[in-house]
Amino acid sequence: MGMEEWPQVVTLIFTKHHLALDVSKPKRGTSNNGGDEPVDEQLSARPPVEIQKVKRIKQKKINKLRYAEYYDQQELLDSLYKDSQNGAIFDKLMKHIVSDANILMAYRSIKRNAGSKTPGTDGLNITDIEKLEPEVVCKRVRNILNNYQPRNVRRKDIPKPNGKTRPLGIPCIWDRLIQQCILQILEPICEAKFFDGSFGFRPLRSAENAINEVYRYINRSNLYYMIEVDIKGFFDNVNHSKLIRQMWAMGIRDKQLLCVIKKILKAKIQMPDGTILEPTKGTPQGGIISPLLANIVLNELDWHMESQWGENPLAYKWKGGVAPNGTFSKGSSFREMRKTNLKEMHTIRYADDVRILCATKSEAHKTLYGVAEWLKKRLDLDVSMEKTRIVNLRKQSGEFLGIEIRTKRKGKKDVITSHMCPKAIERTKVALKKQIKVIQRSGNKNQAITNIQLYNAEVRGIHNYFCMATDITTDCQEIHNSIYKALYNRLKPLKKCSLSPKLGDYKNYGKCKRIMECQGHYILPIAYVHHRKTAGKKKAVNLYTPEGRKWKHDNLMFRNAWLLGELYKYPVRDRSIEYNDNRVSLFSAQRGRCAITGRDFLCQEEIHCHHKTPRAKGGKDGYNNLVLILEDVHKLVHSTKKSTIDFYLGLLKLNDKQLKKLNHLRELAGLPAISRVQ
């Protein structure tokens, strides 16, 4: 509902009570909706408030889109995407990056990430920002960007499954916030230019989509030769100058922004031993913006490969049609192109994992050497010939994203068969056996249950990811056979049991007869899993078009959703950014209604954000410690005088359920419960 329609709703609801309500925009900082002090206001005669009951409808939700909705950024992001599609030049992006809405949205995006609690070289993390007021945070970000000099990046080595380590760069928290601000504005511009066959670190794309694409080309196009391209140290060898030129070619021509990105790329690295390195190339893994920059670099490779076949001018020469998903159908063109000397090939990429599918061995060899030469000359990147190989899928197994792929003869056709890769199987065996030991050595029952839950989480993770392998049942049975003795010998007593009707996390295991019970808690069987058909990405799905979002996301549909904009534009003064951000979250979670009465909020002034545990008693500004209630309800929560309590009880006319909720808040505040008879 738009703002212009709202007064009609007000009239509809309140005409019978003859109320004169002011729904005009309040002045900034005048709303007194954050107080937790006892209130005994001067009473005035007011009619009882009508309680509304609105049926709640479960909505599809994507957090990124919801955050853009909270801070009124979706229209801007949509326009950037559309303009980028039309070849626009973007030379004034900094004004969008440093806007209050974008900065607050960036804070919200990173505050829940586990990495936000990891300190950089300055020792600060997200908790040091959440205490500040929104205006202070926004002003600080703008001041930093006026003459941007990123702090040193902390180097941390992460162990890899093969025994080696992966170097990560951990920026300081303010630098991470700035990177998130830049990412939010650049992403729609870049998404409009990215190749459709890349799936890594992109919205609404997954490893499953990438695997499905491989299956599709093998089964439908009979491309049985897979080139497994390994780019030597890709993230550590990205050419900075080339990257900036690629961004310029995409239309990103804000010179101030490009200077900021250059400084991010050249940020000094502080090693564990205290030495300082000055990088001359590479995108630091661990930075928020690094995955986007990596995709920008390899996007040129994607389009180069696609120009050999899918985007070849001949693909549009013959008459095609429009497919049901709205894309141009090239089927007839491809049939004619196969009669020429052109080499059919298709590229699927997930981050720096590149797979190219070809029809013949000779074409695969020519393609490999052509790609290696092109990467060297164009992007200054080397292909590791020791790790790069050409696989005939009818005779050997190829590997992509932990899935081992090959074909087998079925009748007159070769069809896909896939497994967990051997390394993944061995890692799973080791991890589960280790966790079984941890369960055995638990000090008490509660600790044992926690450790069992961790074991189950490991099992569910394996099932959820590797179920896209066609022979996952066989692989998991092999894992079960390996851990069987450890499971039964170490976890005594262990017995078979039947699942409760209220399954919760176990709902996918309702028909399983191999569920075991230990310490009164279920242990999920690793062998109980079925192959799930892989899902491809729908062409129509897109974060940055209204039509594309309908597949995955529903906009907020309650009547006063427009008040969200008021909440972020006019924050409560002298309160932290965490407090004001959670106000917005709670408004959405409560669907714009009072948590006690269920009545719709009509203006910002009547929205009071109450601390369940008062700040005087150590209560924080966290989401779980806050609740949005009406002004009159808030006064009743803190009232101590009998006359005041009686007045507001008569005004609000709370039922038993609502009174119980109210008394719960009073008890948390250290006040006695209210009864109907005082």
mmCIF file of C-alpha atoms in Angstrom, residues 502-669:
data_model
loop_
_atom_site.group_PDB
_atom_site.id
_atom_site.type_symbol
_atom_site.label_atom_id
_atom_site.label_comp_id
_atom_site.label_asym_id
_atom_site.label_seq_id
_atom_site.Cartn_x
_atom_site.Cartn_y
_atom_site.Cartn_z
ATOM 1 C CA LYS A 502 6.847 -33.725 15.953
ATOM 2 C CA LEU A 503 10.011 -34.272 13.966
ATOM 3 C CA GLY A 504 11.453 -30.768 13.670
ATOM 4 C CA ASP A 505 14.919 -31.158 12.102
ATOM 5 C CA TYR A 506 14.178 -34.834 11.419
ATOM 6 C CA LYS A 507 11.190 -34.356 9.125
ATOM 7 C CA ASN A 508 13.084 -35.788 6.107
ATOM 8 C CA TYR A 509 13.754 -38.988 8.022
ATOM 9 C CA GLY A 510 10.168 -39.894 8.922
ATOM 10 C CA LYS A 511 10.143 -43.164 6.943
ATOM 11 C CA CYS A 512 13.586 -44.263 8.099
ATOM 12 C CA LYS A 513 13.705 -47.482 10.125
ATOM 13 C CA ARG A 514 17.392 -47.090 10.995
ATOM 14 C CA ILE A 515 17.049 -44.204 13.453
ATOM 15 C CA MET A 516 19.004 -44.845 16.640
ATOM 16 C CA GLU A 517 18.620 -43.314 20.079
ATOM 17 C CA CYS A 518 21.389 -42.391 22.501
ATOM 18 C CA GLN A 519 20.958 -40.386 25.709
ATOM 19 C CA GLY A 520 17.333 -39.866 24.767
ATOM 20 C CA HIS A 521 18.301 -38.132 21.519
ATOM 21 C CA TYR A 522 18.050 -39.248 17.888
ATOM 22 C CA ILE A 523 21.156 -40.156 15.872
ATOM 23 C CA LEU A 524 20.642 -39.789 12.142
ATOM 24 C CA PRO A 525 21.847 -42.643 9.912
ATOM 25 C CA ILE A 526 24.359 -41.547 7.295
ATOM 26 C CA ALA A 527 23.122 -44.325 4.989
ATOM 27 C CA TYR A 528 19.551 -42.960 4.773
ATOM 28 C CA VAL A 529 19.674 -40.644 1.754
ATOM 29 C CA HIS A 530 18.177 -40.533 -1.715
ATOM 30 C CA HIS A 531 19.284 -38.835 -4.893
ATOM 31 C CA ARG A 532 17.454 -35.611 -5.617
ATOM 32 C CA LYS A 533 17.170 -34.377 -9.161
ATOM 33 C CA THR A 534 19.315 -31.303 -9.609
ATOM 34 C CA ALA A 535 17.599 -28.000 -10.185
ATOM 35 C CA GLY A 536 18.680 -25.600 -12.882
ATOM 36 C CA LYS A 537 18.435 -21.867 -12.507
ATOM 37 C CA LYS A 538 15.341 -20.401 -14.120
ATOM 38 C CA LYS A 539 16.215 -17.707 -16.636
ATOM 39 C CA ALA A 540 13.435 -15.520 -15.321
ATOM 40 C CA VAL A 541 14.733 -15.485 -11.715
ATOM 41 C CA ASN A 542 16.492 -12.207 -11.004
ATOM 42 C CA LEU A 543 17.024 -10.113 -7.884
ATOM 43 C CA TYR A 544 16.847 -6.851 -9.780
ATOM 44 C CA THR A 545 13.616 -7.069 -11.726
ATOM 45 C CA PRO A 546 10.100 -7.095 -10.225
ATOM 46 C CA GLU A 547 9.155 -10.091 -12.392
ATOM 47 C CA GLY A 548 12.307 -12.009 -11.464
ATOM 48 C CA ARG A 549 11.818 -11.535 -7.728
ATOM 49 C CA LYS A 550 8.335 -13.065 -7.683
ATOM 50 C CA TRP A 551 9.815 -16.544 -8.030
ATOM 51 C CA LYS A 552 11.811 -16.307 -4.804
ATOM 52 C CA HIS A 553 10.563 -13.346 -2.784
ATOM 53 C CA ASP A 554 7.381 -11.634 -1.689
ATOM 54 C CA ASN A 555 7.349 -7.994 -0.737
ATOM 55 C CA LEU A 556 5.916 -7.082 2.639
ATOM 56 C CA MET A 557 2.171 -7.017 2.262
ATOM 57 C CA PHE A 558 0.845 -5.568 5.521
ATOM 58 C CA ARG A 559 -0.997 -2.285 5.219
ATOM 59 C CA ASN A 560 1.381 0.049 7.030
ATOM 60 C CA ALA A 561 4.602 -1.248 5.453
ATOM 61 C CA TRP A 562 5.314 2.314 4.328
ATOM 62 C CA LEU A 563 6.246 3.107 7.945
ATOM 63 C CA LEU A 564 9.485 1.138 7.491
ATOM 64 C CA GLY A 565 10.907 4.075 5.577
ATOM 65 C CA GLU A 566 9.937 6.415 8.388
ATOM 66 C CA LEU A 567 11.704 4.272 10.966
ATOM 67 C CA TYR A 568 15.081 4.330 9.231
ATOM 68 C CA LYS A 569 14.830 7.970 8.074
ATOM 69 C CA TYR A 570 13.993 9.236 11.544
ATOM 70 C CA PRO A 571 15.956 7.189 14.074
ATOM 71 C CA VAL A 572 15.620 7.620 17.812
ATOM 72 C CA ARG A 573 18.247 10.089 18.950
ATOM 73 C CA ASP A 574 20.917 9.070 21.440
ATOM 74 C CA ARG A 575 20.330 5.415 20.675
ATOM 75 C CA SER A 576 22.698 2.992 18.968
ATOM 76 C CA ILE A 577 22.634 1.875 15.354
ATOM 77 C CA GLU A 578 21.890 -1.632 16.648
ATOM 78 C CA TYR A 579 18.823 -0.373 18.496
ATOM 79 C CA ASN A 580 17.464 1.531 15.493
ATOM 80 C CA ASP A 581 18.202 -1.272 13.059
ATOM 81 C CA ASN A 582 16.395 -3.781 15.272
ATOM 82 C CA ARG A 583 13.399 -1.434 15.410
ATOM 83 C CA VAL A 584 13.080 -1.878 11.665
ATOM 84 C CA SER A 585 13.448 -5.665 11.950
ATOM 85 C CA LEU A 586 10.843 -5.906 14.679
ATOM 86 C CA PHE A 587 8.361 -3.807 12.731
ATOM 87 C CA SER A 588 8.604 -6.294 9.891
ATOM 88 C CA ALA A 589 8.551 -9.355 12.160
ATOM 89 C CA GLN A 590 5.478 -8.056 13.995
ATOM 90 C CA ARG A 591 3.902 -7.170 10.637
ATOM 91 C CA GLY A 592 3.440 -3.551 11.673
ATOM 92 C CA ARG A 593 1.351 -4.426 14.736
ATOM 93 C CA CYS A 594 1.662 -3.972 18.473
ATOM 94 C CA ALA A 595 3.066 -7.082 20.144
ATOM 95 C CA ILE A 596 0.461 -6.912 22.926
ATOM 96 C CA THR A 597 -2.785 -5.685 21.348
ATOM 97 C CA GLY A 598 -2.255 -6.737 17.737
ATOM 98 C CA ARG A 599 -3.377 -3.298 16.524
ATOM 99 C CA ASP A 600 -1.736 -1.719 13.477
ATOM 100 C CA PHE A 601 0.646 1.153 14.078
ATOM 101 C CA LEU A 602 -0.580 4.274 12.291
ATOM 102 C CA CYS A 603 2.367 6.631 12.627
ATOM 103 C CA GLN A 604 5.907 6.565 13.910
ATOM 104 C CA GLU A 605 5.101 8.509 17.043
ATOM 105 C CA GLU A 606 2.953 5.735 18.488
ATOM 106 C CA ILE A 607 5.623 3.078 17.940
ATOM 107 C CA HIS A 608 7.484 2.555 21.197
ATOM 108 C CA CYS A 609 10.465 0.195 21.331
ATOM 109 C CA HIS A 610 10.565 -1.398 24.767
ATOM 110 C CA HIS A 611 13.540 -3.148 26.396
ATOM 111 C CA LYS A 612 12.300 -6.403 27.910
ATOM 112 C CA THR A 613 15.196 -6.375 30.363
ATOM 113 C CA PRO A 614 15.700 -2.686 31.208
ATOM 114 C CA ARG A 615 19.009 -1.075 30.414
ATOM 115 C CA ALA A 616 19.347 -0.216 34.096
ATOM 116 C CA LYS A 617 19.446 -3.950 34.785
ATOM 117 C CA GLY A 618 21.977 -4.704 32.044
ATOM 118 C CA GLY A 619 19.562 -5.055 29.128
ATOM 119 C CA LYS A 620 21.152 -4.646 25.696
ATOM 120 C CA ASP A 621 19.912 -3.321 22.369
ATOM 121 C CA GLY A 622 19.809 -6.812 20.847
ATOM 122 C CA TYR A 623 16.886 -8.010 18.770
ATOM 123 C CA ASN A 624 15.703 -10.539 21.368
ATOM 124 C CA ASN A 625 15.573 -7.910 24.110
ATOM 125 C CA LEU A 626 13.313 -5.496 22.215
ATOM 126 C CA VAL A 627 9.639 -5.418 21.363
ATOM 127 C CA LEU A 628 7.444 -2.838 19.613
ATOM 128 C CA ILE A 629 4.306 -1.777 21.468
ATOM 129 C CA LEU A 630 1.813 1.084 21.389
ATOM 130 C CA GLU A 631 2.462 4.221 23.402
ATOM 131 C CA ASP A 632 -0.490 3.503 25.732
ATOM 132 C CA VAL A 633 0.691 -0.061 26.251
ATOM 133 C CA HIS A 634 4.185 1.184 27.030
ATOM 134 C CA LYS A 635 2.804 3.538 29.662
ATOM 135 C CA LEU A 636 0.856 0.660 31.197
ATOM 136 C CA VAL A 637 3.990 -1.537 31.297
ATOM 137 C CA HIS A 638 5.820 1.048 33.422
ATOM 138 C CA SER A 639 2.910 2.464 35.421
ATOM 139 C CA THR A 640 2.975 2.136 39.203
ATOM 140 C CA LYS A 641 -0.046 4.244 40.289
ATOM 141 C CA LYS A 642 -3.355 2.420 40.609
ATOM 142 C CA SER A 643 -5.298 5.237 38.961
ATOM 143 C CA THR A 644 -3.035 5.194 35.943
ATOM 144 C CA ILE A 645 -3.206 1.419 35.655
ATOM 145 C CA ASP A 646 -7.011 1.426 35.923
ATOM 146 C CA PHE A 647 -7.319 4.093 33.261
ATOM 147 C CA TYR A 648 -5.184 2.283 30.689
ATOM 148 C CA LEU A 649 -6.793 -1.064 31.443
ATOM 149 C CA GLY A 650 -10.172 0.534 30.731
ATOM 150 C CA LEU A 651 -8.820 2.194 27.585
ATOM 151 C CA LEU A 652 -7.090 -0.834 26.066
ATOM 152 C CA LYS A 653 -9.606 -3.514 27.210
ATOM 153 C CA LEU A 654 -7.043 -6.307 27.086
ATOM 154 C CA ASN A 655 -8.205 -9.913 27.001
ATOM 155 C CA ASP A 656 -6.645 -12.587 29.211
ATOM 156 C CA LYS A 657 -4.010 -13.555 26.652
ATOM 157 C CA GLN A 658 -2.952 -9.948 26.065
ATOM 158 C CA LEU A 659 -2.865 -9.242 29.810
ATOM 159 C CA LYS A 660 -0.601 -12.245 30.305
ATOM 160 C CA LYS A 661 1.840 -10.865 27.696
ATOM 161 C CA LEU A 662 1.737 -7.482 29.365
ATOM 162 C CA ASN A 663 2.448 -8.933 32.811
ATOM 163 C CA HIS A 664 5.398 -10.833 31.396
ATOM 164 C CA LEU A 665 6.954 -7.530 30.309
ATOM 165 C CA ARG A 666 6.218 -5.982 33.718
ATOM 166 C CA GLU A 667 7.844 -8.893 35.533
ATOM 167 C CA LEU A 668 10.970 -8.558 33.398
ATOM 168 C CA ALA A 669 11.010 -4.865 34.302
#
